[in-house]
Amino acid sequence: MKLATGLWVWGSLLVAAGTVQPSASQSVCAGTENKLSSLSDLEQQYRALRKYYENCEVVMGNLEITSIEHNRDLSFLRSIREVTGYVLVALNQFRYLPLENLRIIRGTKLYEDRYALAIFLNYRKDGNFGLQELGLKNLTEILNGGVYVDQNKFLCYTDTIHWQDIVRNPWPSNLTLVSTNGSSGCGRCHKSCTGRCWGPTENHCQTLTRTVCAEQCDGRCYGPYVSDCCHRECAGGCSGPKDTDCFACMNFNDSGACVTQCPQTFVYNPTTFQLEHNFNAKYTYGAFCVKKCPHNFVVDSSSCVRACPSSKMEVEENGIKMCKPCTDICPKACDGIGTGSLMSAQTVDSSNIDKFVNCTKINGNLIFLVTGIHGDPYNAIEAIDPEKLNVFRTVREITGFLNIQSWPPNMTDFSVFSNLVTIGGRVLYRYVYVFKAAGLPDFRSSTMLIRDNRKAENCTAEGMVCNHLCSKDGCWGPGPDQCLSCRRFSRGRTCIESCNLYDGEFREFENGSICVECDPQCEKMEDGMLTCHGPGPDNCTKCSHFKDGPNCVEKCPDGLQGANSFIFKYADKDRECHPCHPNCTQGCIGSSIEDCIGLMDRYLVCLLPMFFLRGSTCEHWCMCVHATVNGE
Ligand SMILES: *[C@@H]1O[C@H](CO)[C@@H](O)[C@H](O)[C@H]1NC(C)=O
Ligand SMILES: *[C@@H]1O[C@H](CO)[C@@H](O)[C@H](O)[C@H]1NC(C)=O
Ligand SMILES: *[C@@H]1O[C@H](CO)[C@@H](O)[C@H](O)[C@H]1NC(C)=O
Ligand SMILES: *[C@@H]1O[C@H](CO)[C@@H](O)[C@H](O)[C@H]1NC(C)=O
Ligand SMILES: *[C@@H]1O[C@H](CO)[C@@H](O)[C@H](O)[C@H]1NC(C)=O
Ligand SMILES: *[C@@H]1O[C@H](CO)[C@@H](O)[C@H](O)[C@H]1NC(C)=O
Ligand SMILES: *[C@@H]1O[C@H](CO)[C@@H](O)[C@H](O)[C@H]1NC(C)=O
Ligand SMILES: *[C@@H]1O[C@H](CO)[C@@H](O)[C@H](O)[C@H]1NC(C)=O
Ligand SMILES: *[C@@H]1O[C@H](CO)[C@@H](O)[C@H](O)[C@H]1NC(C)=O
Ligand SMILES: *[C@@H]1O[C@H](CO)[C@@H](O)[C@H](O)[C@H]1NC(C)=O
């Protein structure tokens, strides 16, 4: 374990926290990622801690308690019930850690890539202050990561704790180290605690919820019998067998019930054979299902996130901010030469070309001078690597002008601008294939000048002509992918002679002059038959796997979420899907109730614990109580 000796100056290192009010009735806060660094002013360090966590119940991030003096009031930490990242308690001098209601540490981030709980060096080197007792009475679950407790000179009872009951990971020695290290004056656990406790009194006994369970329990239990197993979605233990009896949720908390997934955005509609929008859908927000993402969060698929991933952009639909995949490349506006961060620049050069990566719109001008292209020794600017000019391939719009006075001699075309559609507010319509060895004139939007170029007939004489698949509109360079528009058909950006209607690896249909690929679920047809008549799985001539209503599908619905239940279907001999009997809960091989496969989603609680059966119907020698998962 690496240890910091001094106190580092915090300042901008400090990751912003503060409470976020979510739409769930939980009070959620963001946590920090400062590791051992702290503010040099310890008064401020304490106040920051208090500000972040006062009234916070769920820390969506790491809980870091470092460099707190011995006389501070930490009772505000009692509100915390869950931490999604890690808990770090280090370099403190207080006596007691009052995280009494902390039930679960999820360990989605780990300290030093290993520890979900790290408690070390909590004493004053030159004095008698230090951590004596952990108040973690309710801590019964660490979902991921290990525990590190070391060099706490005065800490007692930690070595009596049965950590394997708490930590879910198997117990590799490199994930865990717990030593009390030092203190000889520790008392013993109260006699009612059977040797395991967090502190001296009978209120401090460790509650075991895992190592004491019957073998049949998947996870945790509230008693030693088979009938005392917690629901499999519970974390940390439970007070009864239902998904609403959990102390914490393994996956998601949907209004008090622990569930594997939140109600999905789309549910299967058996009448239309399609996934349809679910008006009861919820989004995942940390370990909660919420009807609406909190302020400042956006919806990405079905989760609330702070910002969209780089391949998506934020759009607002029906008042909801969502991340949508960008077609091609995400819009990104950048400063041009003479604007904003490039205010004082004269030309694109090797020092600033990296600023144009992924730009689709240039606010201002693009200027290429000889000092940029070939370098400027007086200002210690190197020549541009011609390869780098390819960054401009993403540019669609330049709000100012494009001025090319110099260009690398061995780059024989301007194809890096082949996506440029608009300059100075004007749509480019017709460009000819320009190529000149020496300097080039300005070409501005208001007075488009294309002159002093090589004569068209000279280019033609040398075979520098547009590809025969290009229309008369011209091209940026050789090749069928550099045309402005196509003479016959196009596939993506490339001009082609014809679509793959009857042959080829993948089959297409024609929409005007555009070749569009058939749905992957369509069976590839031979003998002059079209594979599909349109996009989508309902336009196939024949299905390659199964058919559900009008749609070709990979497999028949097999536990798809419907509006009120899960939908199961079976395939008949013609590979068409038909619904199972509504009482089937696990699929079927035919339409009658006799064809159902199992009743897996029902609890079978045998009255005699010895005859507990799971995933099968009850046999005659034991009486069973049926209860469905949904509590029907
Ligand atoms: C701990 O969990 C129990 C439920 O098992 C709860 O009743 C209690 O209030 C929690 N907090 C403390 C400090 O014991
Ligand atoms: C712990 O040890 C196991 C095998 O002993 C190894 O695979 C794993 O990478 C180690 N983990 C860490 C965090 O060092
Ligand atoms: C205990 O503390 C000493 C220094 O005081 C240290 O060398 C040692 O590694 C610590 N840990 C254990 C498990 O003894
Ligand atoms: C689920 O969330 C509700 C508040 O939305 C809370 O009262 C309840 O304790 C939570 N249940 C679990 C098991 O975490
Ligand atoms: C450019 O876009 C690609 C793909 O979306 C992404 O992986 C990359 O990180 C982006 N680079 C910059 C500098 O934005
Ligand atoms: C152009 O020339 C430079 C060296 O001047 C070389 O590194 C680069 O690979 C050449 N590019 C092409 C497309 O030939
Ligand atoms: C174009 O070709 C003519 C002869 O066909 C020649 O005289 C002239 O120099 C050429 N111009 C360029 C710019 O190459
Ligand atoms: C054909 O293309 C047009 C315009 O691009 C589009 O609106 C239409 O939906 C397409 N039709 C099919 C069947 O893909
Ligand atoms: C594709 O299928 C849809 C739905 O069945 C239908 O409305 C549409 O007309 C079909 N398109 C073509 C080009 O056949
Ligand atoms: C299907 O289940 C319902 C409710 O559990 C029950 O009333 C009905 O008799 C069952 N149908 C058959 C055919 O078993």
PDB file of C-alpha atoms in Angstrom, residues 17 89 107 109 148 176 187 202 262-263 270 299-300 306 314 356 406 410-411 420 422 454 485 498 556 578 583 597 602:
ATOM      1  CA  ALA A  17     -19.382  16.597  -5.183  1.00  0.00           C
ATOM      2  CA  VAL A  89     -10.825   6.002   5.766  1.00  0.00           C
ATOM      3  CA  GLY A 107     -17.164  -1.579  -5.295  1.00  0.00           C
ATOM      4  CA  LYS A 109     -14.570   1.506  -8.351  1.00  0.00           C
ATOM      5  CA  TYR A 148      -7.682  -3.528   3.775  1.00  0.00           C
ATOM      6  CA  THR A 176      -7.609  -8.723   1.829  1.00  0.00           C
ATOM      7  CA  GLY A 187     -11.732  -5.660  25.301  1.00  0.00           C
ATOM      8  CA  GLU A 202     -24.495  -6.549  22.840  1.00  0.00           C
ATOM      9  CA  CYS A 262     -35.913  -1.869 -14.580  1.00  0.00           C
ATOM     10  CA  PRO A 263     -39.188  -1.891 -16.575  1.00  0.00           C
ATOM     11  CA  PRO A 270     -48.378 -10.021 -28.888  1.00  0.00           C
ATOM     12  CA  VAL A 299     -30.934   9.282 -20.997  1.00  0.00           C
ATOM     13  CA  ASP A 300     -28.554   6.881 -22.754  1.00  0.00           C
ATOM     14  CA  ARG A 306     -24.058  12.666 -16.907  1.00  0.00           C
ATOM     15  CA  GLU A 314     -27.510  14.925 -27.010  1.00  0.00           C
ATOM     16  CA  PHE A 356      -9.413  20.012 -35.961  1.00  0.00           C
ATOM     17  CA  SER A 406      -0.107  26.121 -50.387  1.00  0.00           C
ATOM     18  CA  ASN A 410       2.731  15.061 -53.321  1.00  0.00           C
ATOM     19  CA  MET A 411      -0.934  15.396 -52.340  1.00  0.00           C
ATOM     20  CA  LEU A 420     -17.493  19.900 -47.380  1.00  0.00           C
ATOM     21  CA  THR A 422     -21.181  24.639 -47.205  1.00  0.00           C
ATOM     22  CA  ARG A 454      -4.402  23.235 -64.907  1.00  0.00           C
ATOM     23  CA  SER A 485     -23.265  12.284 -57.310  1.00  0.00           C
ATOM     24  CA  SER A 498     -26.004  -1.964 -59.974  1.00  0.00           C
ATOM     25  CA  CYS A 556     -39.354 -16.997 -31.197  1.00  0.00           C
ATOM     26  CA  HIS A 578     -47.186 -19.315 -31.780  1.00  0.00           C
ATOM     27  CA  ASN A 583     -49.941 -20.394 -17.619  1.00  0.00           C
ATOM     28  CA  ILE A 597     -41.711 -26.363 -19.736  1.00  0.00           C
ATOM     29  CA  ARG A 602     -42.643 -19.873  -9.036  1.00  0.00           C
TER      30      ARG A 602
END
